[in-house]
Structure formats: C-alpha cells, structure tokens
Short mmCIF file of C-alpha atoms in Angstrom, two decimals:
data_model
loop_
_atom_site.label_atom_id
_atom_site.label_comp_id
_atom_site.label_asym_id
_atom_site.label_seq_id
_atom_site.Cartn_x
_atom_site.Cartn_y
_atom_site.Cartn_z
CA MET A 226 -23.20 25.60 18.02
CA SER A 227 -23.81 23.04 15.27
CA ASP A 228 -27.36 22.15 14.34
CA PRO A 229 -28.12 18.54 15.41
CA ASN A 230 -30.35 18.25 12.36
CA ASP A 231 -27.20 18.48 10.23
CA VAL A 232 -26.57 14.82 10.99
CA VAL A 233 -29.98 13.91 9.70
CA ARG A 234 -29.53 16.00 6.55
CA HIS A 235 -26.08 14.55 6.02
CA HIS A 236 -27.52 11.06 5.87
CA GLU A 237 -30.76 11.79 4.00
CA ASN A 238 -29.26 10.80 0.66
CA THR A 239 -27.47 7.72 1.98
CA VAL A 240 -30.32 5.90 3.70
CA LEU A 241 -31.80 3.29 1.43
CA PRO A 242 -35.35 1.97 1.68
CA VAL A 243 -35.68 -1.26 3.59
CA GLY A 244 -34.80 -4.21 1.37
CA GLU A 245 -32.83 -2.14 -1.16
CA HIS A 246 -29.35 -2.25 0.34
CA ASP A 247 -26.75 -3.32 -2.22
CA ILE A 248 -24.75 -6.00 -0.44
CA THR A 249 -22.25 -6.43 -3.28
CA ASP A 250 -21.08 -2.82 -3.74
CA GLY A 251 -19.38 -0.93 -0.94
CA GLY A 252 -19.93 2.44 -2.57
CA PRO A 253 -17.60 5.39 -3.28
CA ASP A 254 -16.48 5.80 0.34
CA MET A 255 -14.95 2.32 0.47
CA VAL A 256 -11.16 2.20 0.65
CA GLN A 257 -9.85 -0.25 -1.96
CA PHE A 258 -6.50 -0.78 -3.67
CA VAL A 259 -6.89 -4.05 -5.58
CA ASP A 260 -9.94 -5.15 -7.57
CA GLY A 261 -11.36 -8.66 -7.82
CA ASP A 262 -8.93 -9.62 -10.58
CA GLY A 263 -5.86 -8.37 -8.74
CA ASN A 264 -5.46 -5.10 -10.65
CA ARG A 265 -3.98 -2.20 -8.70
CA LEU A 266 -6.52 0.61 -8.66
CA SER A 267 -5.62 4.24 -9.20
CA THR A 268 -5.53 6.68 -6.32
CA ASN A 269 -8.86 8.29 -5.47
CA ALA A 270 -10.41 10.35 -2.70
CA ALA A 271 -11.18 7.29 -0.56
CA ASN A 272 -7.84 5.50 -0.70
CA GLU A 273 -5.47 8.47 -1.01
CA PRO A 274 -4.95 8.90 2.77
CA TYR A 275 -3.66 5.31 2.95
CA ALA A 276 -1.78 5.06 -0.34
CA GLY A 277 1.62 5.74 1.20
CA ILE A 278 1.35 2.70 3.44
CA VAL A 279 0.52 0.40 0.54
CA GLU A 280 3.23 1.87 -1.69
CA ALA A 281 5.81 1.25 1.03
CA MET A 282 5.00 -2.46 1.21
CA THR A 283 7.60 -4.77 -0.31
CA PRO A 284 7.31 -8.00 -2.35
CA ASP A 285 8.27 -9.86 0.83
CA ASP A 286 5.34 -8.21 2.60
CA ALA A 287 3.00 -9.34 -0.18
CA ARG A 288 4.28 -12.90 -0.04
CA ALA A 289 3.89 -13.01 3.73
CA LEU A 290 0.31 -11.77 3.53
CA TYR A 291 -0.54 -14.31 0.84
CA ARG A 292 0.90 -17.08 2.99
CA ASP A 293 -1.26 -15.93 5.89
CA LEU A 294 -4.38 -15.89 3.73
CA ALA A 295 -3.78 -19.36 2.33
CA LEU A 296 -2.90 -21.00 5.64
CA VAL A 297 -5.77 -19.38 7.51
CA ARG A 298 -8.19 -20.64 4.88
CA ARG A 299 -6.79 -24.15 5.26
CA ILE A 300 -7.12 -23.98 9.06
CA ASP A 301 -10.75 -23.00 8.61
CA ALA A 302 -11.40 -25.76 6.07
CA GLU A 303 -9.91 -28.34 8.40
CA GLY A 304 -12.06 -27.12 11.29
CA HIS A 305 -15.15 -27.48 9.11
CA ALA A 306 -14.13 -30.97 7.97
CA LEU A 307 -13.41 -32.11 11.52
CA GLN A 308 -16.86 -31.02 12.63
CA ARG A 309 -18.50 -32.89 9.77
CA GLN A 310 -16.51 -35.99 10.76
CA GLY A 311 -17.78 -35.79 14.33
CA GLU A 312 -14.50 -34.60 15.86
CA LEU A 313 -15.82 -31.14 16.81
CA GLY A 314 -19.21 -30.17 18.18
CA LEU A 315 -19.38 -26.94 16.16
CA TRP A 316 -17.30 -24.78 13.84
CA PRO A 317 -17.90 -21.13 12.84
CA SER A 318 -16.29 -20.67 9.43
CA LEU A 319 -14.50 -17.51 8.33
CA LEU A 320 -14.49 -18.46 4.63
CA GLY A 321 -14.39 -15.25 2.60
CA GLN A 322 -13.26 -13.08 5.51
CA GLU A 323 -9.57 -14.02 5.49
CA ALA A 324 -8.33 -10.66 4.20
CA ALA A 325 -10.30 -8.71 6.78
CA GLN A 326 -8.81 -10.69 9.63
CA VAL A 327 -5.25 -11.03 8.34
CA GLY A 328 -5.03 -7.37 7.34
CA ALA A 329 -6.19 -6.23 10.76
CA GLY A 330 -4.16 -8.82 12.65
CA ARG A 331 -0.91 -7.94 10.90
CA ALA A 332 -1.43 -4.23 11.56
CA MET A 333 -1.24 -4.87 15.30
CA ARG A 334 2.00 -4.59 17.25
CA PRO A 335 3.03 -7.20 19.84
CA GLN A 336 1.92 -4.98 22.75
CA ASP A 337 -1.55 -4.38 21.27
CA TYR A 338 -4.44 -6.48 22.55
CA ALA A 339 -7.19 -8.15 20.51
CA PHE A 340 -10.69 -8.98 21.72
CA PRO A 341 -12.31 -11.45 19.29
CA GLY A 342 -15.79 -12.84 18.90
CA TYR A 343 -15.74 -16.53 17.97
CA ARG A 344 -14.91 -16.44 14.25
CA GLU A 345 -11.54 -14.65 14.41
CA HIS A 346 -9.34 -17.63 13.55
CA GLY A 347 -7.31 -15.44 11.21
CA VAL A 348 -6.58 -12.88 13.90
CA ALA A 349 -5.60 -15.73 16.23
CA TRP A 350 -3.12 -16.92 13.60
CA CYS A 351 -1.60 -13.44 13.41
CA ARG A 352 -1.29 -13.36 17.21
CA ASP A 353 0.66 -16.64 17.14
CA VAL A 354 -2.06 -18.72 18.77
CA PRO A 355 -1.37 -22.32 17.65
CA PRO A 356 -4.32 -23.35 15.45
CA GLU A 357 -4.65 -26.60 17.36
CA ASN A 358 -5.56 -24.54 20.40
CA LEU A 359 -8.61 -23.11 18.62
CA LEU A 360 -10.17 -26.55 18.43
CA GLY A 361 -10.36 -27.44 22.12
CA MET A 362 -13.40 -25.31 22.93
CA PHE A 363 -15.27 -26.57 19.88
CA ARG A 364 -14.37 -30.14 20.82
CA GLY A 365 -15.59 -29.52 24.34
CA VAL A 366 -12.36 -30.35 26.15
CA ASN A 367 -11.47 -26.89 27.50
CA ASN A 368 -12.88 -23.41 28.02
CA GLY A 369 -10.60 -21.62 25.59
CA GLY A 370 -7.34 -23.38 24.98
CA TRP A 371 -4.70 -20.65 25.01
CA ASP A 372 -3.05 -18.18 27.37
CA SER A 373 -4.61 -14.86 26.42
CA GLY A 374 -1.91 -12.95 28.31
CA GLU A 375 0.85 -14.66 26.37
CA HIS A 376 -0.62 -13.80 22.99
CA ASN A 377 -2.49 -10.57 23.82
CA PHE A 378 -5.49 -12.31 22.30
CA HIS A 379 -8.50 -12.70 24.54
CA LEU A 380 -10.45 -15.94 24.69
CA TYR A 381 -13.30 -16.29 22.22
CA THR A 382 -16.50 -14.54 23.32
CA ILE A 383 -19.72 -16.36 22.49
CA VAL A 384 -22.09 -13.67 23.80
CA ILE A 385 -22.54 -11.40 20.78
CA GLY A 386 -20.99 -7.96 21.27
CA ASN A 387 -19.92 -8.58 24.88
CA GLN A 388 -16.23 -8.32 23.95
CA MET A 389 -16.64 -4.68 22.90
CA LEU A 390 -17.13 -3.64 26.52
CA HIS A 391 -14.16 -5.76 27.58
CA ALA A 392 -12.04 -4.07 24.91
CA THR A 393 -13.05 -0.56 25.90
CA GLY A 394 -12.38 -1.26 29.56
CA TYR A 395 -8.98 -2.71 28.76
CA ALA A 396 -8.17 0.31 26.57
CA MET A 397 -9.08 2.66 29.42
CA GLY A 398 -6.73 0.61 31.59
CA LEU A 399 -3.91 1.21 29.12
CA GLN A 400 -4.46 4.94 29.57
CA ARG A 401 -4.09 4.56 33.32
CA ASP A 402 -0.98 2.45 32.86
CA GLY A 403 0.63 5.32 30.98
CA VAL A 404 1.24 3.38 27.77
CA VAL A 405 -0.67 5.67 25.40
CA GLY A 406 0.71 8.76 23.70
CA THR A 407 4.24 8.53 25.05
CA GLY A 408 5.83 8.56 21.60
CA ASP A 409 7.67 5.28 22.29
CA PRO A 410 6.67 2.81 19.53
CA ASP A 411 7.71 -0.15 21.66
CA ARG A 412 5.62 0.99 24.59
CA ASP A 413 2.48 2.70 23.31
CA ALA A 414 -0.37 0.20 22.95
CA ALA A 415 -3.88 0.01 21.56
CA VAL A 416 -6.79 -2.40 21.53
CA MET A 417 -8.73 -3.87 18.63
CA ALA A 418 -12.22 -5.28 19.16
CA PHE A 419 -13.84 -7.54 16.57
CA THR A 420 -17.50 -8.20 15.88
CA GLY A 421 -19.85 -8.74 12.96
CA ASP A 422 -22.64 -6.64 11.50
CA GLY A 423 -25.13 -8.38 13.78
CA GLY A 424 -23.11 -7.34 16.80
CA THR A 425 -23.76 -3.67 16.05
CA ALA A 426 -27.39 -4.15 17.12
CA GLN A 427 -26.39 -5.26 20.61
CA GLY A 428 -26.59 -2.98 23.63
CA ASP A 429 -23.08 -3.93 24.77
CA TYR A 430 -21.66 -2.75 21.46
CA ASN A 431 -23.31 0.66 21.62
CA GLU A 432 -22.46 1.16 25.28
CA ALA A 433 -18.82 0.36 24.51
CA LEU A 434 -18.73 3.02 21.81
CA VAL A 435 -20.15 5.62 24.20
CA PHE A 436 -17.56 4.85 26.86
CA ALA A 437 -14.73 4.74 24.30
CA ASP A 438 -15.58 8.17 22.94
CA VAL A 439 -16.02 10.02 26.22
CA ALA A 440 -12.82 8.41 27.56
CA ASN A 441 -10.92 8.97 24.29
CA ALA A 442 -9.89 5.34 24.70
CA PRO A 443 -7.18 3.81 22.46
CA VAL A 444 -9.47 1.23 20.85
CA VAL A 445 -10.29 0.34 17.24
CA PHE A 446 -13.70 -1.23 16.69
CA PHE A 447 -13.44 -3.61 13.74
CA VAL A 448 -16.83 -4.57 12.31
CA GLN A 449 -16.73 -7.38 9.76
CA ASN A 450 -19.87 -6.66 7.79
CA ASN A 451 -20.32 -10.06 6.16
CA GLN A 452 -23.88 -9.07 5.17
CA TRP A 453 -25.67 -11.66 7.30
CA ALA A 454 -26.32 -11.79 11.05
CA ILE A 455 -27.02 -15.52 10.98
CA SER A 456 -30.12 -15.36 8.73
CA GLU A 457 -30.85 -11.64 9.14
CA PRO A 458 -29.67 -9.30 6.33
CA ASN A 459 -28.17 -5.87 6.90
CA HIS A 460 -31.42 -3.97 6.41
CA LYS A 461 -32.88 -5.72 9.45
CA GLN A 462 -29.87 -4.65 11.54
CA PHE A 463 -29.44 -0.99 10.60
CA ARG A 464 -30.50 1.73 8.18
CA ILE A 465 -27.20 3.63 8.38
CA PRO A 466 -24.05 1.57 7.67
CA PRO A 467 -21.74 1.00 10.64
CA TYR A 468 -18.91 3.26 9.46
CA GLN A 469 -21.29 6.25 9.21
CA ARG A 470 -22.81 5.56 12.60
CA ALA A 471 -19.42 6.21 14.23
CA ARG A 472 -19.97 9.93 13.68
CA GLY A 473 -22.93 9.87 16.02
CA PHE A 474 -20.69 8.57 18.79
CA GLY A 475 -18.12 11.27 18.10
CA PHE A 476 -15.22 9.56 16.37
CA PRO A 477 -14.15 8.62 12.82
CA GLY A 478 -15.56 5.72 10.84
CA VAL A 479 -14.04 4.16 7.73
CA ARG A 480 -15.41 1.58 5.31
CA VAL A 481 -12.75 -0.63 3.73
CA ASP A 482 -12.95 -3.43 1.19
CA GLY A 483 -12.75 -6.39 3.54
CA ASN A 484 -11.60 -8.68 0.72
CA ASP A 485 -8.59 -6.48 -0.11
CA VAL A 486 -5.88 -7.38 2.40
CA LEU A 487 -3.68 -4.42 1.40
CA ALA A 488 -6.48 -1.94 2.00
CA VAL A 489 -7.46 -3.51 5.32
CA TYR A 490 -3.86 -3.48 6.53
CA ALA A 491 -3.41 0.19 5.60
CA VAL A 492 -6.66 1.35 7.21
CA ALA A 493 -6.12 -0.73 10.35
CA LYS A 494 -2.53 0.47 10.72
CA THR A 495 -3.64 4.09 10.45
CA ALA A 496 -6.36 3.64 13.05
CA LEU A 497 -4.10 1.77 15.48
CA ASP A 498 -1.33 4.35 15.10
CA ALA A 499 -3.84 7.08 15.97
CA ALA A 500 -5.11 5.16 18.99
CA ARG A 501 -1.61 4.56 20.34
CA ALA A 502 -0.81 8.25 19.89
CA GLY A 503 -3.74 9.21 22.12
CA GLN A 504 -6.08 10.33 19.34
CA GLY A 505 -8.92 8.11 20.49
CA PRO A 506 -11.11 5.45 18.89
CA THR A 507 -11.89 4.63 15.27
CA LEU A 508 -14.57 2.37 13.81
CA ILE A 509 -13.58 0.30 10.78
CA GLU A 510 -16.27 -1.43 8.76
CA ALA A 511 -14.75 -4.20 6.65
CA PHE A 512 -17.22 -4.74 3.81
CA THR A 513 -16.99 -8.46 3.11
CA TYR A 514 -19.10 -11.61 2.81
CA ARG A 515 -19.61 -14.80 4.75
CA MET A 516 -19.23 -17.40 2.01
CA GLY A 517 -20.22 -20.31 4.21
CA ALA A 518 -22.83 -20.94 6.86
CA HIS A 519 -23.01 -18.96 10.09
CA THR A 520 -21.85 -22.14 11.81
CA THR A 521 -21.98 -25.80 10.92
CA SER A 522 -25.46 -25.93 12.51
CA ASP A 523 -26.80 -23.41 9.99
CA ASP A 524 -28.22 -23.90 6.47
CA PRO A 525 -27.82 -20.64 4.50
CA THR A 526 -29.69 -22.01 1.48
CA LYS A 527 -32.85 -21.32 3.47
CA TYR A 528 -32.40 -17.56 3.39
CA ARG A 529 -30.02 -16.43 0.63
CA ILE A 530 -29.69 -17.01 -3.10
CA ALA A 531 -26.89 -18.63 -5.09
CA THR A 532 -26.47 -15.58 -7.36
CA GLU A 533 -25.35 -13.52 -4.38
CA ILE A 534 -22.66 -16.06 -3.54
CA ASP A 535 -21.49 -16.22 -7.17
CA ILE A 536 -20.98 -12.45 -7.24
CA TRP A 537 -18.89 -12.51 -4.08
CA ARG A 538 -16.89 -15.51 -5.24
CA GLU A 539 -15.42 -13.24 -7.92
CA LYS A 540 -14.24 -10.93 -5.14
CA ASP A 541 -12.37 -13.74 -3.35
CA PRO A 542 -9.50 -12.32 -1.24
CA ILE A 543 -6.98 -15.04 -2.11
CA LYS A 544 -7.78 -14.97 -5.81
CA ARG A 545 -7.29 -11.21 -5.97
CA MET A 546 -4.06 -11.24 -3.93
CA ARG A 547 -2.59 -13.93 -6.14
CA GLY A 548 -3.60 -11.96 -9.23
CA PHE A 549 -1.96 -8.84 -7.81
CA MET A 550 1.27 -10.69 -7.06
CA GLU A 551 1.41 -12.35 -10.47
CA THR A 552 0.81 -9.03 -12.21
CA LYS A 553 3.59 -7.43 -10.18
CA GLY A 554 5.93 -10.39 -10.63
CA TYR A 555 6.18 -10.87 -6.88
CA ALA A 556 5.93 -14.67 -6.99
CA ASP A 557 6.48 -17.57 -9.36
CA PRO A 558 4.45 -20.81 -9.62
CA GLN A 559 6.84 -22.58 -7.26
CA PHE A 560 6.00 -20.13 -4.49
CA PHE A 561 2.31 -20.97 -4.70
CA GLU A 562 3.05 -24.69 -4.85
CA ASP A 563 5.18 -24.42 -1.74
CA ILE A 564 2.40 -22.62 0.13
CA ASP A 565 -0.08 -25.32 -0.88
CA ALA A 566 2.31 -27.99 0.41
CA GLU A 567 2.74 -26.12 3.69
CA ALA A 568 -1.04 -25.89 4.00
CA ASP A 569 -1.33 -29.67 3.56
CA GLU A 570 1.21 -30.24 6.33
CA LEU A 571 -0.59 -27.79 8.61
CA ALA A 572 -3.94 -29.49 8.00
CA ALA A 573 -2.49 -32.90 8.84
CA ARG A 574 -0.99 -31.52 12.05
CA ILE A 575 -4.29 -29.95 13.10
CA ARG A 576 -6.25 -33.08 12.33
CA LYS A 577 -3.89 -35.27 14.35
CA ALA A 578 -3.94 -32.87 17.29
CA ALA A 579 -7.74 -32.74 17.36
CA GLN A 580 -8.11 -36.49 17.29
CA GLU A 581 -5.56 -36.96 20.08
CA MET A 582 -6.91 -34.32 22.47
CA PRO A 583 -7.51 -36.04 25.82
CA ASP A 584 -10.86 -35.71 27.48
CA PRO A 585 -10.59 -33.68 30.69
CA GLU A 586 -11.39 -35.13 34.08
CA LEU A 587 -15.08 -34.38 34.55
CA PRO A 588 -14.85 -32.37 37.81
CA THR A 589 -12.46 -29.86 36.22
CA MET A 590 -15.40 -28.02 34.66
CA PHE A 591 -16.03 -26.60 38.12
CA ASP A 592 -12.50 -25.22 38.46
CA HIS A 593 -11.85 -21.48 38.17
CA ILE A 594 -15.53 -20.47 38.28
CA TYR A 595 -14.66 -18.04 41.07
CA ALA A 596 -11.30 -16.79 42.29
CA ASP A 597 -11.90 -18.40 45.68
CA PRO A 598 -13.72 -21.59 46.72
CA HIS A 599 -17.50 -21.21 46.66
CA PRO A 600 -19.79 -23.49 48.70
CA LEU A 601 -22.48 -23.75 46.02
CA VAL A 602 -19.97 -24.71 43.35
CA GLU A 603 -18.40 -27.27 45.69
CA ARG A 604 -21.81 -28.86 46.36
CA GLU A 605 -22.52 -29.00 42.64
CA ARG A 606 -19.13 -30.59 42.02
CA ALA A 607 -19.81 -33.25 44.65
CA ASP A 608 -23.27 -33.99 43.23
CA PHE A 609 -21.85 -34.24 39.72
CA VAL A 610 -19.11 -36.67 40.78
CA ALA A 611 -21.57 -38.79 42.76
CA TYR A 612 -23.93 -38.95 39.79
CA HIS A 613 -21.25 -40.31 37.48
CA GLU A 614 -19.93 -42.70 40.09
CA SER A 615 -23.42 -44.16 40.41
CA PHE A 616 -23.14 -45.55 36.87
CA GLU A 617 -19.86 -47.26 37.75
CA ALA A 618 -21.51 -48.78 40.80
CA GLU A 619 -24.37 -50.14 38.69
CA ALA A 620 -21.91 -51.64 36.20
CA ASN A 621 -20.17 -53.55 38.99
#
C-alpha cells in the first residue's frame, strides 16, 4: 500500500509561500509549442507526448485557428463596446483567453458536450452558436438565447462552479447510454466543463471531481487559470496549482500554456480522446491571463499593477500565432487583411442584431419555471401583470 504522506512529500518543493506565486511563468511542467514571438519550441519532456498532434497539423489548420482567434476577439470587443454604449447590461470579457477557448473548442467532436461558465464566448463560437445569440442574456431579453441541444453547448452558468456538477452528471449519462468506449469515433462522446481559477475553490467543483473519478466519467475539466478570481489572486484560492490537485482526486492533471492555441488543442484532444475511450477524466489547467476586467462592472486598476499586464501583453495569443504563421510561411499579408475585413463585417452584424433585439412580453419571464403549471408562479404572474397595467390606467 502506498504511503499517503508521499503526496505531501511530492508537493513539498512545489508549494510556494503565500504571496510568492509567479503568475507570469507556468514552470517546467507547462506544455508549450510556440513562444511569445511565434517561434516553434524544441521538443521537451512536457510537450513530447503531444508533439505528434501538432506536427500533423497543416497550414490550413493554422489558418483556420488564426481566423477563430481573430473573430472571437472581435466578438468580445463588440460585446464590450455595446455594454459601454448602454446596449447591454453587462459583458464578461475573454480578452487574452482566446487561445485557451479556441484550442479546447476545436478539439471537441460534434457529439461532445460543453458546459460553460459565462465567459466562454470562444467555445460558443467553436460550437456554432451565432454570436448574436450570446448577447440576449446580457441585454436582458432572454434567459440564454440558443438551443443547447442543437449545439451541444449548455446555456451559460452564472453560479460559479455549478456547471461542473452538471457536466459530470451528463458524462455519467453518456456511460449509461452506451456511447463511451465503443471504438466508434462517430459515436463515442465526452464532456468538457469550463471554469476559472476562482471556480476551483467552490464546493460544487470539488464534488464534481469526486463523482467523476469514482464513476470514471468521460469528462475533461478545463480550468482557465487567468490569475484573478475577480480581485482575488491565485494565492488566495489555492496553495497547490489546479493541475497538481487532480492527483488527489485520482486522475491526471496537465498544465498547458493557455496562450498557445496549438498546445491547448493538442492537450485537449488527447484528454478528450482518452475520455471517449473510457479512460476517465482529466483536468487541464490552461495557464493564461485575463487582460481586461472581470466584467464591465469591475475596475482591475484597484487591485493589480500595470507591469503585470505589460508582461502578459507580450504573450498575446494572436500575436504569437501570427508570428508562427509568418515564420512558417503559412500566410501572406492579404490573408491577415481579409480576416480583419471579415471581423469588421461580423462586428457590424452583431451590433445591428443587438440594437434590433425586441423586448419580450413582460409575463414571459414566468414561462418555463417549472415543467408543469405552478399555482404560486401563476399568482406572481397575475400580480406582475396587474402592477404594470396599473401604470397604463393612471396614464389614461
């Protein structure tokens, strides 16, 4: 029998004193293929298991990923601008996290299912959710805006970490449906659950990992460690980084450079392949950075310094992917100009759609609360309608 103290000894040299975590260096365990300037890194112990996947990728693959990165960033920028112009009530930006989300999203197969938090606009793009549909909830005109069954992309979850339990339960359902480990690539399915570093401190998150391990569920937990849980830094969330904590639950954990889309894709593909094959869960920690505010109601200048942002700006995922492609000769200037023009068209389409979204009839907020009619909800609906009609009566 193994000594449980081995786990403690294993981590003794990796636990840093509170306040001394380096939030700009992912360390030697981090899987990375392209540096901040776009240079292809040599094979090492961390990235060697995934090198074959990256080497097999074609120039067309690289161009497609770059297009995703650029368009997702423009969707995010438009959402931010619309909120500042009063068209949206709130917007949670993903600026800086595009590679983490696109790499993971593109590693999924059509039959896989994604459970997002509320910042996964890039994953939504990869699951073919029209970007206009992301805006409805933040404009306050619907409760989600897309058919999750059509896209295998669950509605956004505002309660931090709650989606991890949903994901684990769904993954256990896939086992019972007999679509795990059959060897049929068009049938076998897996689940990917997304949260941030702050989500790892939630009870729902940890309970989900326990259930996933004991059930050997086909789920990949994807933690975007963007260094800040709103205003709380990593060292106030955990002493052991998320990827190492997976071992305590009984399954593998991997840290990947979340700003390197090639590395994220390779690691996510490997984990999803294993899950579909019946090999159980994996935890991926995408080491990245939230370049903007937590949401448009947040002011990050109150709790972090400009130097930190400057360091991460040099690690920008789009900058490095463009550098990689130019070095490899995968794209000419016209390609990048065409992508920029497409982004402009997409932004105009999103803006028009947001401004033309009709307000819902007020009583509809009471629809679909329960599967069947509920007397309390019906009374509340009647009171709500009567209240608003009273203003019309006064006006007349």
